[in-house]
mmCIF file of C-alpha atoms in Angstrom:
data_model
loop_
_atom_site.group_PDB
_atom_site.id
_atom_site.type_symbol
_atom_site.label_atom_id
_atom_site.label_comp_id
_atom_site.label_asym_id
_atom_site.label_seq_id
_atom_site.Cartn_x
_atom_site.Cartn_y
_atom_site.Cartn_z
ATOM 1 C CA MET J 236 -0.008 -0.024 -0.013
ATOM 2 C CA PRO J 237 1.634 3.321 -1.065
ATOM 3 C CA HIS J 238 2.183 5.860 1.703
ATOM 4 C CA PRO J 239 1.026 9.488 1.220
ATOM 5 C CA PRO J 240 3.779 11.916 0.384
ATOM 6 C CA PRO J 241 5.416 13.203 3.617
ATOM 7 C CA LEU J 242 4.395 16.889 3.147
ATOM 8 C CA THR J 243 0.751 16.222 2.523
ATOM 9 C CA GLY J 244 -1.276 18.788 4.415
ATOM 10 C CA ILE J 245 1.496 21.457 4.243
ATOM 11 C CA THR J 246 0.582 24.666 2.375
ATOM 12 C CA VAL J 247 3.360 26.788 0.908
ATOM 13 C CA LEU J 248 2.683 30.298 -0.385
ATOM 14 C CA SER J 249 5.364 31.638 -2.672
ATOM 15 C CA LEU J 250 6.059 35.009 -4.250
ATOM 16 C CA GLU J 251 8.613 33.556 -6.648
ATOM 17 C CA GLN J 252 10.175 34.059 -9.933
ATOM 18 C CA ALA J 253 13.054 32.730 -12.075
ATOM 19 C CA VAL J 254 14.952 29.764 -10.676
ATOM 20 C CA ALA J 255 16.162 29.613 -7.090
ATOM 21 C CA ALA J 256 12.900 29.937 -5.114
ATOM 22 C CA PRO J 257 10.806 27.977 -7.634
ATOM 23 C CA PHE J 258 13.309 25.152 -7.478
ATOM 24 C CA ALA J 259 12.975 24.973 -3.683
ATOM 25 C CA THR J 260 9.157 25.029 -3.792
ATOM 26 C CA ARG J 261 8.890 22.488 -6.612
ATOM 27 C CA GLN J 262 10.811 20.049 -4.497
ATOM 28 C CA LEU J 263 8.326 20.706 -1.648
ATOM 29 C CA ALA J 264 5.587 19.952 -4.088
ATOM 30 C CA ASP J 265 7.275 16.785 -5.127
ATOM 31 C CA LEU J 266 6.892 15.653 -1.525
ATOM 32 C CA GLY J 267 3.155 16.455 -1.497
ATOM 33 C CA ALA J 268 3.004 20.095 -0.272
ATOM 34 C CA ARG J 269 0.387 22.342 -1.753
ATOM 35 C CA VAL J 270 2.348 25.152 -3.339
ATOM 36 C CA ILE J 271 0.413 28.282 -4.305
ATOM 37 C CA LYS J 272 2.534 30.293 -6.738
ATOM 38 C CA VAL J 273 1.614 33.972 -6.769
ATOM 39 C CA GLU J 274 2.273 35.549 -10.176
ATOM 40 C CA ARG J 275 1.873 39.021 -11.740
ATOM 41 C CA PRO J 276 -1.447 39.584 -13.466
ATOM 42 C CA GLY J 277 -1.060 39.542 -17.273
ATOM 43 C CA GLY J 278 2.265 37.828 -17.747
ATOM 44 C CA GLY J 279 3.140 35.861 -14.630
ATOM 45 C CA ASP J 280 6.619 34.684 -13.757
ATOM 46 C CA PHE J 281 9.011 36.098 -16.366
ATOM 47 C CA ALA J 282 10.658 32.661 -16.571
ATOM 48 C CA ARG J 283 7.581 31.623 -18.544
ATOM 49 C CA ARG J 284 9.039 33.571 -21.473
ATOM 50 C CA TYR J 285 12.696 32.511 -21.390
ATOM 51 C CA ASP J 286 12.089 30.233 -24.433
ATOM 52 C CA THR J 287 9.319 28.236 -26.123
ATOM 53 C CA THR J 288 11.078 24.907 -26.732
ATOM 54 C CA VAL J 289 8.908 22.523 -24.704
ATOM 55 C CA HIS J 290 5.678 22.336 -26.790
ATOM 56 C CA GLY J 291 5.510 26.106 -26.674
ATOM 57 C CA GLN J 292 6.519 26.383 -23.011
ATOM 58 C CA ALA J 293 9.819 27.540 -21.501
ATOM 59 C CA SER J 294 12.269 24.818 -20.578
ATOM 60 C CA TYR J 295 13.220 26.574 -17.308
ATOM 61 C CA PHE J 296 9.565 27.103 -16.321
ATOM 62 C CA VAL J 297 8.383 23.537 -16.982
ATOM 63 C CA TRP J 298 11.304 22.133 -14.984
ATOM 64 C CA LEU J 299 10.673 24.290 -11.940
ATOM 65 C CA ASN J 300 6.888 24.645 -11.629
ATOM 66 C CA ARG J 301 5.122 21.353 -11.949
ATOM 67 C CA SER J 302 2.514 20.325 -9.291
ATOM 68 C CA LYS J 303 1.927 23.939 -8.282
ATOM 69 C CA GLU J 304 -1.207 26.141 -8.303
ATOM 70 C CA SER J 305 -0.973 29.499 -10.050
ATOM 71 C CA LEU J 306 -2.712 32.554 -8.619
ATOM 72 C CA THR J 307 -2.397 35.917 -10.315
ATOM 73 C CA LEU J 308 -2.437 38.761 -7.806
ATOM 74 C CA ASP J 309 -1.355 42.394 -7.752
ATOM 75 C CA VAL J 310 0.274 42.310 -4.349
ATOM 76 C CA LYS J 311 0.909 46.057 -4.441
ATOM 77 C CA SER J 312 -2.762 46.904 -4.474
ATOM 78 C CA ALA J 313 -4.846 47.080 -1.268
ATOM 79 C CA ALA J 314 -7.158 44.350 -2.464
ATOM 80 C CA GLY J 315 -4.261 42.160 -3.414
ATOM 81 C CA GLN J 316 -2.696 42.756 0.008
ATOM 82 C CA GLN J 317 -5.934 41.633 1.635
ATOM 83 C CA VAL J 318 -6.042 38.446 -0.365
ATOM 84 C CA LEU J 319 -2.413 37.776 0.400
ATOM 85 C CA SER J 320 -3.082 38.311 4.173
ATOM 86 C CA GLU J 321 -5.908 35.739 4.079
ATOM 87 C CA LEU J 322 -3.629 33.239 2.360
ATOM 88 C CA LEU J 323 -0.798 33.790 4.781
ATOM 89 C CA ALA J 324 -3.170 33.088 7.697
ATOM 90 C CA GLY J 325 -3.654 29.536 6.356
ATOM 91 C CA ALA J 326 -0.084 28.838 5.133
ATOM 92 C CA ASP J 327 2.605 26.813 6.806
ATOM 93 C CA VAL J 328 5.525 28.287 4.792
ATOM 94 C CA PHE J 329 6.004 31.556 2.924
ATOM 95 C CA VAL J 330 8.802 31.796 0.393
ATOM 96 C CA GLN J 331 9.872 34.921 -1.545
ATOM 97 C CA ASN J 332 12.738 35.932 -3.782
ATOM 98 C CA LEU J 333 11.544 39.347 -4.650
ATOM 99 C CA ALA J 334 13.888 42.171 -5.697
ATOM 100 C CA PRO J 335 15.985 43.663 -2.880
ATOM 101 C CA GLY J 336 13.791 45.751 -0.494
ATOM 102 C CA ALA J 337 10.522 44.749 -2.165
ATOM 103 C CA ALA J 338 9.368 42.450 0.688
ATOM 104 C CA ASP J 339 10.006 45.120 3.225
ATOM 105 C CA ARG J 340 7.989 47.663 1.254
ATOM 106 C CA LEU J 341 5.079 45.195 1.015
ATOM 107 C CA GLY J 342 5.174 44.422 4.766
ATOM 108 C CA LEU J 343 6.400 40.924 4.012
ATOM 109 C CA ALA J 344 9.710 40.903 5.793
ATOM 110 C CA ALA J 345 10.324 37.770 7.845
ATOM 111 C CA ALA J 346 10.142 39.611 11.256
ATOM 112 C CA ASP J 347 6.898 41.362 10.319
ATOM 113 C CA LEU J 348 5.269 38.127 9.140
ATOM 114 C CA GLN J 349 6.313 36.110 12.108
ATOM 115 C CA ALA J 350 4.978 38.788 14.481
ATOM 116 C CA ARG J 351 1.581 38.422 12.813
ATOM 117 C CA HIS J 352 1.751 34.621 12.218
ATOM 118 C CA PRO J 353 3.918 32.985 14.869
ATOM 119 C CA SER J 354 3.564 29.503 13.372
ATOM 120 C CA LEU J 355 4.504 30.579 9.811
ATOM 121 C CA ILE J 356 7.899 29.546 8.511
ATOM 122 C CA THR J 357 9.418 32.198 6.267
ATOM 123 C CA CYS J 358 12.090 31.665 3.688
ATOM 124 C CA THR J 359 13.852 34.581 2.080
ATOM 125 C CA VAL J 360 15.967 33.937 -0.981
ATOM 126 C CA SER J 361 18.254 36.820 -1.852
ATOM 127 C CA GLY J 362 21.304 37.582 -3.956
ATOM 128 C CA TYR J 363 23.823 38.663 -1.344
ATOM 129 C CA GLY J 364 21.919 38.471 1.927
ATOM 130 C CA THR J 365 19.522 41.068 3.457
ATOM 131 C CA SER J 366 22.327 42.967 5.266
ATOM 132 C CA GLY J 367 25.596 44.565 4.297
ATOM 133 C CA SER J 368 26.566 46.857 1.461
ATOM 134 C CA TRP J 369 25.884 44.295 -1.252
ATOM 135 C CA ALA J 370 22.249 43.584 -0.196
ATOM 136 C CA ASP J 371 20.669 45.788 -2.905
ATOM 137 C CA ARG J 372 22.740 44.518 -5.884
ATOM 138 C CA LYS J 373 21.295 42.437 -8.740
ATOM 139 C CA ALA J 374 22.409 38.866 -8.510
ATOM 140 C CA TYR J 375 21.930 36.904 -11.762
ATOM 141 C CA ASP J 376 23.571 33.474 -11.901
ATOM 142 C CA MET J 377 26.460 34.497 -14.135
ATOM 143 C CA LEU J 378 27.248 37.479 -11.901
ATOM 144 C CA LEU J 379 27.477 35.084 -8.890
ATOM 145 C CA GLN J 380 29.793 32.794 -10.797
ATOM 146 C CA CYS J 381 32.024 35.809 -11.309
ATOM 147 C CA GLN J 382 31.835 37.138 -7.772
ATOM 148 C CA THR J 383 32.625 33.795 -6.058
ATOM 149 C CA GLY J 384 35.597 33.131 -8.269
ATOM 150 C CA LEU J 385 33.985 30.104 -9.954
ATOM 151 C CA LEU J 386 34.484 31.552 -13.424
ATOM 152 C CA SER J 387 38.260 31.870 -12.741
ATOM 153 C CA LEU J 388 38.404 28.082 -12.195
ATOM 154 C CA THR J 389 36.262 26.989 -15.135
ATOM 155 C CA GLY J 390 37.496 26.743 -18.727
ATOM 156 C CA THR J 391 40.922 26.504 -20.300
ATOM 157 C CA PRO J 392 44.149 28.331 -19.505
ATOM 158 C CA GLU J 393 43.247 30.694 -22.373
ATOM 159 C CA GLU J 394 39.591 31.338 -21.599
ATOM 160 C CA ALA J 395 37.263 31.348 -18.574
ATOM 161 C CA VAL J 396 33.951 29.568 -19.308
ATOM 162 C CA ARG J 397 30.544 29.941 -17.651
ATOM 163 C CA VAL J 398 29.257 26.766 -16.020
ATOM 164 C CA GLY J 399 26.549 25.580 -18.399
ATOM 165 C CA ILE J 400 23.695 25.365 -15.834
ATOM 166 C CA SER J 401 22.352 27.917 -13.348
ATOM 167 C CA VAL J 402 24.629 26.667 -10.620
ATOM 168 C CA ALA J 403 24.146 29.524 -8.123
ATOM 169 C CA ASP J 404 20.424 29.419 -8.430
ATOM 170 C CA ILE J 405 20.397 25.656 -8.064
ATOM 171 C CA ALA J 406 22.634 25.766 -5.049
ATOM 172 C CA ALA J 407 20.419 28.368 -3.380
ATOM 173 C CA GLY J 408 17.288 26.461 -4.201
ATOM 174 C CA MET J 409 18.720 23.281 -2.644
ATOM 175 C CA TYR J 410 19.740 25.098 0.578
ATOM 176 C CA ALA J 411 16.304 26.830 0.726
ATOM 177 C CA TYR J 412 14.586 23.487 0.363
ATOM 178 C CA SER J 413 16.682 21.763 3.023
ATOM 179 C CA GLY J 414 16.302 24.801 5.283
ATOM 180 C CA ILE J 415 12.548 24.655 5.010
ATOM 181 C CA LEU J 416 12.462 20.972 5.747
ATOM 182 C CA SER J 417 14.636 21.579 8.819
ATOM 183 C CA ALA J 418 12.308 24.413 9.883
ATOM 184 C CA LEU J 419 9.244 22.198 9.434
ATOM 185 C CA PHE J 420 10.921 19.522 11.614
ATOM 186 C CA THR J 421 11.821 22.154 14.273
ATOM 187 C CA ARG J 422 8.245 23.426 14.335
ATOM 188 C CA ALA J 423 6.881 19.857 14.648
ATOM 189 C CA THR J 424 9.214 18.977 17.530
ATOM 190 C CA THR J 425 9.459 22.273 19.424
ATOM 191 C CA GLY J 426 6.586 24.418 18.259
ATOM 192 C CA ARG J 427 9.025 27.113 17.156
ATOM 193 C CA ALA J 428 8.843 28.304 13.526
ATOM 194 C CA PRO J 429 12.343 29.516 12.576
ATOM 195 C CA ALA J 430 12.899 31.898 9.720
ATOM 196 C CA VAL J 431 15.119 30.629 6.836
ATOM 197 C CA GLU J 432 17.345 32.921 4.835
ATOM 198 C CA VAL J 433 19.533 31.848 1.923
ATOM 199 C CA SER J 434 21.541 33.952 -0.448
ATOM 200 C CA LEU J 435 22.748 32.820 -3.809
ATOM 201 C CA PHE J 436 26.242 34.169 -2.946
ATOM 202 C CA ASP J 437 26.420 32.159 0.263
ATOM 203 C CA ALA J 438 25.160 29.000 -1.380
ATOM 204 C CA LEU J 439 27.757 29.158 -4.182
ATOM 205 C CA ALA J 440 30.450 30.259 -1.665
ATOM 206 C CA GLU J 441 29.886 26.966 0.180
ATOM 207 C CA TRP J 442 30.441 25.077 -3.046
ATOM 208 C CA MET J 443 33.695 26.970 -3.525
ATOM 209 C CA SER J 444 35.136 25.884 -0.192
ATOM 210 C CA GLN J 445 37.669 23.311 -1.551
ATOM 211 C CA PRO J 446 39.344 25.700 -4.000
ATOM 212 C CA ALA J 447 39.050 28.444 -1.328
ATOM 213 C CA TYR J 448 40.943 26.377 1.209
ATOM 214 C CA TYR J 449 43.471 25.210 -1.413
ATOM 215 C CA THR J 450 44.127 28.867 -2.320
ATOM 216 C CA ARG J 451 44.206 30.265 1.187
ATOM 217 C CA TYR J 452 46.634 27.670 2.469
ATOM 218 C CA GLY J 453 48.482 26.743 -0.714
ATOM 219 C CA GLY J 454 49.317 30.232 -1.714
ATOM 220 C CA THR J 455 47.879 30.032 -5.257
ATOM 221 C CA GLN J 456 44.562 29.126 -6.691
ATOM 222 C CA PRO J 457 43.979 25.961 -8.787
ATOM 223 C CA PRO J 458 44.582 26.634 -12.435
ATOM 224 C CA ARG J 459 41.982 26.393 -15.197
ATOM 225 C CA VAL J 460 42.689 23.091 -16.871
ATOM 226 C CA GLY J 461 39.588 22.406 -19.071
ATOM 227 C CA ALA J 462 38.329 18.863 -18.651
ATOM 228 C CA ARG J 463 41.347 17.916 -16.563
ATOM 229 C CA HIS J 464 41.440 18.158 -12.819
ATOM 230 C CA ALA J 465 43.532 20.827 -11.205
ATOM 231 C CA THR J 466 44.880 18.723 -8.397
ATOM 232 C CA VAL J 467 44.554 15.074 -9.615
ATOM 233 C CA ALA J 468 46.358 13.358 -12.498
ATOM 234 C CA PRO J 469 45.810 11.495 -14.687
ATOM 235 C CA TYR J 470 42.307 12.943 -14.998
ATOM 236 C CA GLY J 471 41.057 14.119 -18.302
ATOM 237 C CA VAL J 472 39.748 13.413 -21.795
ATOM 238 C CA PHE J 473 41.655 11.342 -24.322
ATOM 239 C CA THR J 474 40.817 10.590 -27.961
ATOM 240 C CA ALA J 475 40.713 7.109 -29.278
ATOM 241 C CA ALA J 476 41.707 6.116 -32.880
ATOM 242 C CA ASP J 477 38.115 6.353 -34.046
ATOM 243 C CA GLY J 478 37.627 9.844 -32.655
ATOM 244 C CA LYS J 479 35.622 8.738 -29.576
ATOM 245 C CA GLU J 480 36.450 10.874 -26.479
ATOM 246 C CA VAL J 481 36.859 9.089 -23.180
ATOM 247 C CA LEU J 482 37.501 10.592 -19.770
ATOM 248 C CA LEU J 483 39.470 8.616 -17.259
ATOM 249 C CA SER J 484 40.293 9.256 -13.645
ATOM 250 C CA VAL J 485 42.904 7.788 -11.386
ATOM 251 C CA GLN J 486 42.671 8.794 -7.723
ATOM 252 C CA ASN J 487 44.887 6.419 -5.776
ATOM 253 C CA GLU J 488 47.980 4.312 -6.060
ATOM 254 C CA PRO J 489 46.313 0.923 -6.687
ATOM 255 C CA GLU J 490 44.444 2.528 -9.571
ATOM 256 C CA TRP J 491 47.696 4.006 -10.913
ATOM 257 C CA ALA J 492 49.313 0.657 -10.880
ATOM 258 C CA ALA J 493 46.382 -0.940 -12.580
ATOM 259 C CA LEU J 494 46.404 1.716 -15.317
ATOM 260 C CA CYS J 495 50.090 1.131 -15.953
ATOM 261 C CA GLU J 496 49.986 -2.596 -15.925
ATOM 262 C CA ARG J 497 46.673 -3.448 -17.476
ATOM 263 C CA PHE J 498 45.850 -0.542 -19.776
ATOM 264 C CA LEU J 499 49.110 1.062 -20.778
ATOM 265 C CA GLY J 500 51.051 -2.237 -20.715
ATOM 266 C CA ARG J 501 53.987 -0.356 -19.062
ATOM 267 C CA PRO J 502 54.463 -1.612 -15.540
ATOM 268 C CA GLU J 503 57.767 0.192 -15.257
ATOM 269 C CA LEU J 504 55.898 3.479 -15.025
ATOM 270 C CA VAL J 505 54.508 2.581 -11.523
ATOM 271 C CA ALA J 506 57.863 3.369 -9.990
ATOM 272 C CA ASP J 507 58.918 6.071 -12.385
ATOM 273 C CA PRO J 508 60.025 9.078 -10.270
ATOM 274 C CA ARG J 509 58.088 11.491 -12.445
ATOM 275 C CA PHE J 510 54.806 9.693 -11.584
ATOM 276 C CA ALA J 511 55.669 8.210 -8.144
ATOM 277 C CA ASP J 512 52.717 9.867 -6.331
ATOM 278 C CA GLY J 513 49.839 12.144 -6.914
ATOM 279 C CA SER J 514 51.769 15.409 -6.617
ATOM 280 C CA ALA J 515 54.479 14.115 -8.965
ATOM 281 C CA ARG J 516 51.918 13.140 -11.516
ATOM 282 C CA VAL J 517 50.292 16.563 -11.426
ATOM 283 C CA ALA J 518 53.709 18.171 -11.816
ATOM 284 C CA HIS J 519 54.497 16.025 -14.849
ATOM 285 C CA ARG J 520 50.927 16.068 -16.215
ATOM 286 C CA GLU J 521 51.955 16.913 -19.761
ATOM 287 C CA GLU J 522 54.383 14.009 -20.033
ATOM 288 C CA LEU J 523 51.917 11.570 -18.432
ATOM 289 C CA ASP J 524 49.029 12.688 -20.688
ATOM 290 C CA ALA J 525 51.171 12.191 -23.770
ATOM 291 C CA VAL J 526 51.882 8.612 -22.736
ATOM 292 C CA ILE J 527 48.209 7.896 -22.207
ATOM 293 C CA GLN J 528 47.146 9.602 -25.408
ATOM 294 C CA ALA J 529 49.646 7.518 -27.405
ATOM 295 C CA ARG J 530 47.976 4.348 -26.005
ATOM 296 C CA PHE J 531 44.477 5.633 -26.860
ATOM 297 C CA ALA J 532 45.660 6.318 -30.428
ATOM 298 C CA GLU J 533 46.197 2.559 -30.791
ATOM 299 C CA LEU J 534 42.627 1.711 -29.709
ATOM 300 C CA GLY J 535 39.117 2.236 -30.801
ATOM 301 C CA GLY J 536 36.804 3.897 -28.297
ATOM 302 C CA GLU J 537 34.943 0.768 -27.313
ATOM 303 C CA GLU J 538 38.139 -1.241 -27.009
ATOM 304 C CA ALA J 539 39.716 1.431 -24.772
ATOM 305 C CA THR J 540 36.614 1.555 -22.595
ATOM 306 C CA ALA J 541 36.543 -2.250 -22.235
ATOM 307 C CA LEU J 542 40.220 -2.352 -21.184
ATOM 308 C CA LEU J 543 39.663 0.449 -18.667
ATOM 309 C CA ASP J 544 36.635 -1.374 -17.271
ATOM 310 C CA ALA J 545 38.585 -4.605 -16.976
ATOM 311 C CA ALA J 546 41.295 -2.736 -15.070
ATOM 312 C CA ASN J 547 38.612 -1.134 -12.813
ATOM 313 C CA ILE J 548 39.633 2.399 -13.890
ATOM 314 C CA ALA J 549 36.880 5.021 -13.662
ATOM 315 C CA ASN J 550 35.964 6.217 -17.147
ATOM 316 C CA ALA J 551 33.167 7.793 -19.131
ATOM 317 C CA GLY J 552 32.357 8.566 -22.731
ATOM 318 C CA VAL J 553 31.963 12.317 -23.246
ATOM 319 C CA ASN J 554 28.197 12.360 -23.849
ATOM 320 C CA THR J 555 26.201 14.965 -25.631
ATOM 321 C CA VAL J 556 22.836 15.972 -24.208
ATOM 322 C CA PRO J 557 20.999 13.662 -26.666
ATOM 323 C CA ASP J 558 23.241 10.844 -25.406
ATOM 324 C CA PHE J 559 22.337 11.699 -21.838
ATOM 325 C CA LEU J 560 18.607 11.618 -22.621
ATOM 326 C CA GLN J 561 18.873 8.013 -23.669
ATOM 327 C CA HIS J 562 21.264 6.980 -20.857
ATOM 328 C CA PRO J 563 20.531 3.451 -19.650
ATOM 329 C CA ALA J 564 20.798 4.582 -16.053
ATOM 330 C CA LEU J 565 17.630 6.612 -16.777
ATOM 331 C CA THR J 566 15.779 4.428 -19.302
ATOM 332 C CA GLU J 567 16.416 1.058 -17.600
ATOM 333 C CA ARG J 568 15.324 2.382 -14.252
ATOM 334 C CA GLY J 569 12.188 4.197 -15.407
ATOM 335 C CA ARG J 570 13.369 7.677 -14.413
ATOM 336 C CA TRP J 571 11.270 9.474 -17.020
ATOM 337 C CA ARG J 572 7.531 10.281 -16.304
ATOM 338 C CA ASP J 573 4.876 12.140 -18.236
ATOM 339 C CA VAL J 574 3.948 15.526 -16.877
ATOM 340 C CA GLY J 575 1.117 17.680 -18.221
ATOM 341 C CA LEU J 576 1.503 21.148 -19.682
ATOM 342 C CA PRO J 577 -0.819 24.139 -19.808
ATOM 343 C CA GLY J 578 -3.594 24.210 -22.373
ATOM 344 C CA ALA J 579 -3.764 21.683 -25.155
ATOM 345 C CA ALA J 580 0.011 21.121 -25.235
ATOM 346 C CA PRO J 581 1.084 17.505 -25.256
ATOM 347 C CA ALA J 582 2.605 16.013 -22.109
ATOM 348 C CA MET J 583 6.324 16.352 -21.606
ATOM 349 C CA GLN J 584 8.792 13.830 -20.247
ATOM 350 C CA ALA J 585 10.256 14.883 -16.874
ATOM 351 C CA LEU J 586 12.804 13.259 -14.612
ATOM 352 C CA VAL J 587 11.640 11.630 -11.354
ATOM 353 C CA PRO J 588 13.101 13.456 -8.303
ATOM 354 C CA PRO J 589 16.440 11.977 -7.360
ATOM 355 C CA ALA J 590 15.614 11.080 -3.730
ATOM 356 C CA ASP J 591 13.544 7.866 -3.762
ATOM 357 C CA LEU J 592 11.461 7.370 -0.553
ATOM 358 C CA SER J 593 10.474 3.779 0.035
ATOM 359 C CA GLY J 594 6.721 3.292 -0.444
ATOM 360 C CA VAL J 595 6.160 6.873 -1.641
ATOM 361 C CA SER J 596 5.504 7.946 -5.166
ATOM 362 C CA PRO J 597 6.675 11.521 -5.979
ATOM 363 C CA ARG J 598 3.995 13.966 -6.929
ATOM 364 C CA MET J 599 4.330 14.962 -10.584
ATOM 365 C CA ASP J 600 1.185 16.916 -11.426
ATOM 366 C CA PRO J 601 0.889 19.237 -14.458
ATOM 367 C CA VAL J 602 2.654 22.551 -14.891
ATOM 368 C CA PRO J 603 0.073 25.288 -14.346
ATOM 369 C CA GLY J 604 -1.040 27.932 -16.821
ATOM 370 C CA VAL J 605 -0.667 31.464 -15.537
ATOM 371 C CA GLY J 606 -3.499 32.153 -13.123
ATOM 372 C CA GLU J 607 -5.037 28.746 -13.743
ATOM 373 C CA HIS J 608 -6.096 28.305 -10.156
ATOM 374 C CA THR J 609 -6.959 31.905 -9.333
ATOM 375 C CA GLU J 610 -10.760 31.491 -9.116
ATOM 376 C CA LYS J 611 -10.443 28.188 -7.221
ATOM 377 C CA ILE J 612 -8.203 29.686 -4.558
ATOM 378 C CA LEU J 613 -10.255 32.833 -4.173
ATOM 379 C CA ALA J 614 -13.409 30.696 -3.825
ATOM 380 C CA GLU J 615 -11.719 28.767 -0.974
ATOM 381 C CA LEU J 616 -11.230 32.131 0.742
ATOM 382 C CA GLY J 617 -15.021 32.779 0.482
ATOM 383 C CA ARG J 618 -14.985 35.103 -2.501
ATOM 384 C CA GLY J 619 -18.094 34.897 -4.664
ATOM 385 C CA ALA J 620 -18.314 35.213 -8.448
ATOM 386 C CA ALA J 621 -19.207 38.895 -8.260
ATOM 387 C CA ASP J 622 -16.259 39.681 -6.008
ATOM 388 C CA ILE J 623 -13.899 37.750 -8.238
ATOM 389 C CA GLU J 624 -15.054 39.646 -11.292
ATOM 390 C CA ARG J 625 -14.668 42.923 -9.379
ATOM 391 C CA LEU J 626 -11.046 42.009 -8.636
ATOM 392 C CA ARG J 627 -10.485 41.043 -12.234
ATOM 393 C CA GLY J 628 -12.016 44.344 -13.510
ATOM 394 C CA ALA J 629 -9.690 46.269 -11.156
ATOM 395 C CA GLY J 630 -6.676 44.437 -12.502
ATOM 396 C CA VAL J 631 -5.916 42.833 -9.111
ATOM 397 C CA ILE J 632 -6.148 39.404 -10.803
ATOM 398 C CA SER J 633 -6.181 38.272 -14.416
#
């Protein structure tokens, strides 16, 4: 008998846009929470218009917003503020990633809300935190990759390269999600509803800790080395005789010996002073890579991979995104599910959430159209048809 999702009965109200906060709340929805997404009348979350690649919908938006209810509401208007106040009275969690200062101007700062609703868990997602001289700065993902130094680590010696996904937003969304879960547990066990605050900068700063420590105590930062590893060798991409690219990674001495003996066929290299330990191999990376590339040039891609597998050397083909979409680790394990889209658009294929809970099926309901649930939500608050039409006529809803 399947168990109900663990957050069934929890209501989340979110003034959210773009990536970070929607990623946090979508994961709460995956676990069964009711997530009411408040959007601007007329256009809604601007992430809806990033592209039109998924049956006319934006790829970012459909990823981040399934299983939610969409309410359009002008939260700056007096009537919109009243609706928001009624919704907050019945919510367990309030999430917002509004522009700097906007929550304060609307009376939605964490301290103000918790004074009015002591059991309400608030989560503020910001760019650089809500205090300090950087609090009011814009904080798009690429800017955060620059400010944290990530861009200086990513790419080749000749060129820095942006990480190809919204890594700062994703990091912040994950910490907001885990922070909210921790706050819900705290409320359930102590009765106290702590406020949660996460900044994109702090989230990505945590992920920068290893290179930060390496730089602070080593005297210089790790270099940009493309698909190599700055502090481990051999670790990188090699090209087989048929053009197939294969990445291999050796991270300890037994693996190094196995590579020399079983793949390279050169057991004498195990004790070669140039490659005697990890630091020596990094220092002589160019010579070592040349030896490995010469061996790859003698082999086809599948043959090279088979030899590496037989030697128990970690390796991977350098997949394209289409390759990834057909990866057996997804297809053989049923990791794709159908998710509905707004209007008459066909269903899309979406990945099942990565955390499998025994006996619990993740919630994967449709992606909402902008304002799709406005009338339903207002009716639950006791608003009749005439009142709803008055709000629509005044532009408070759409």
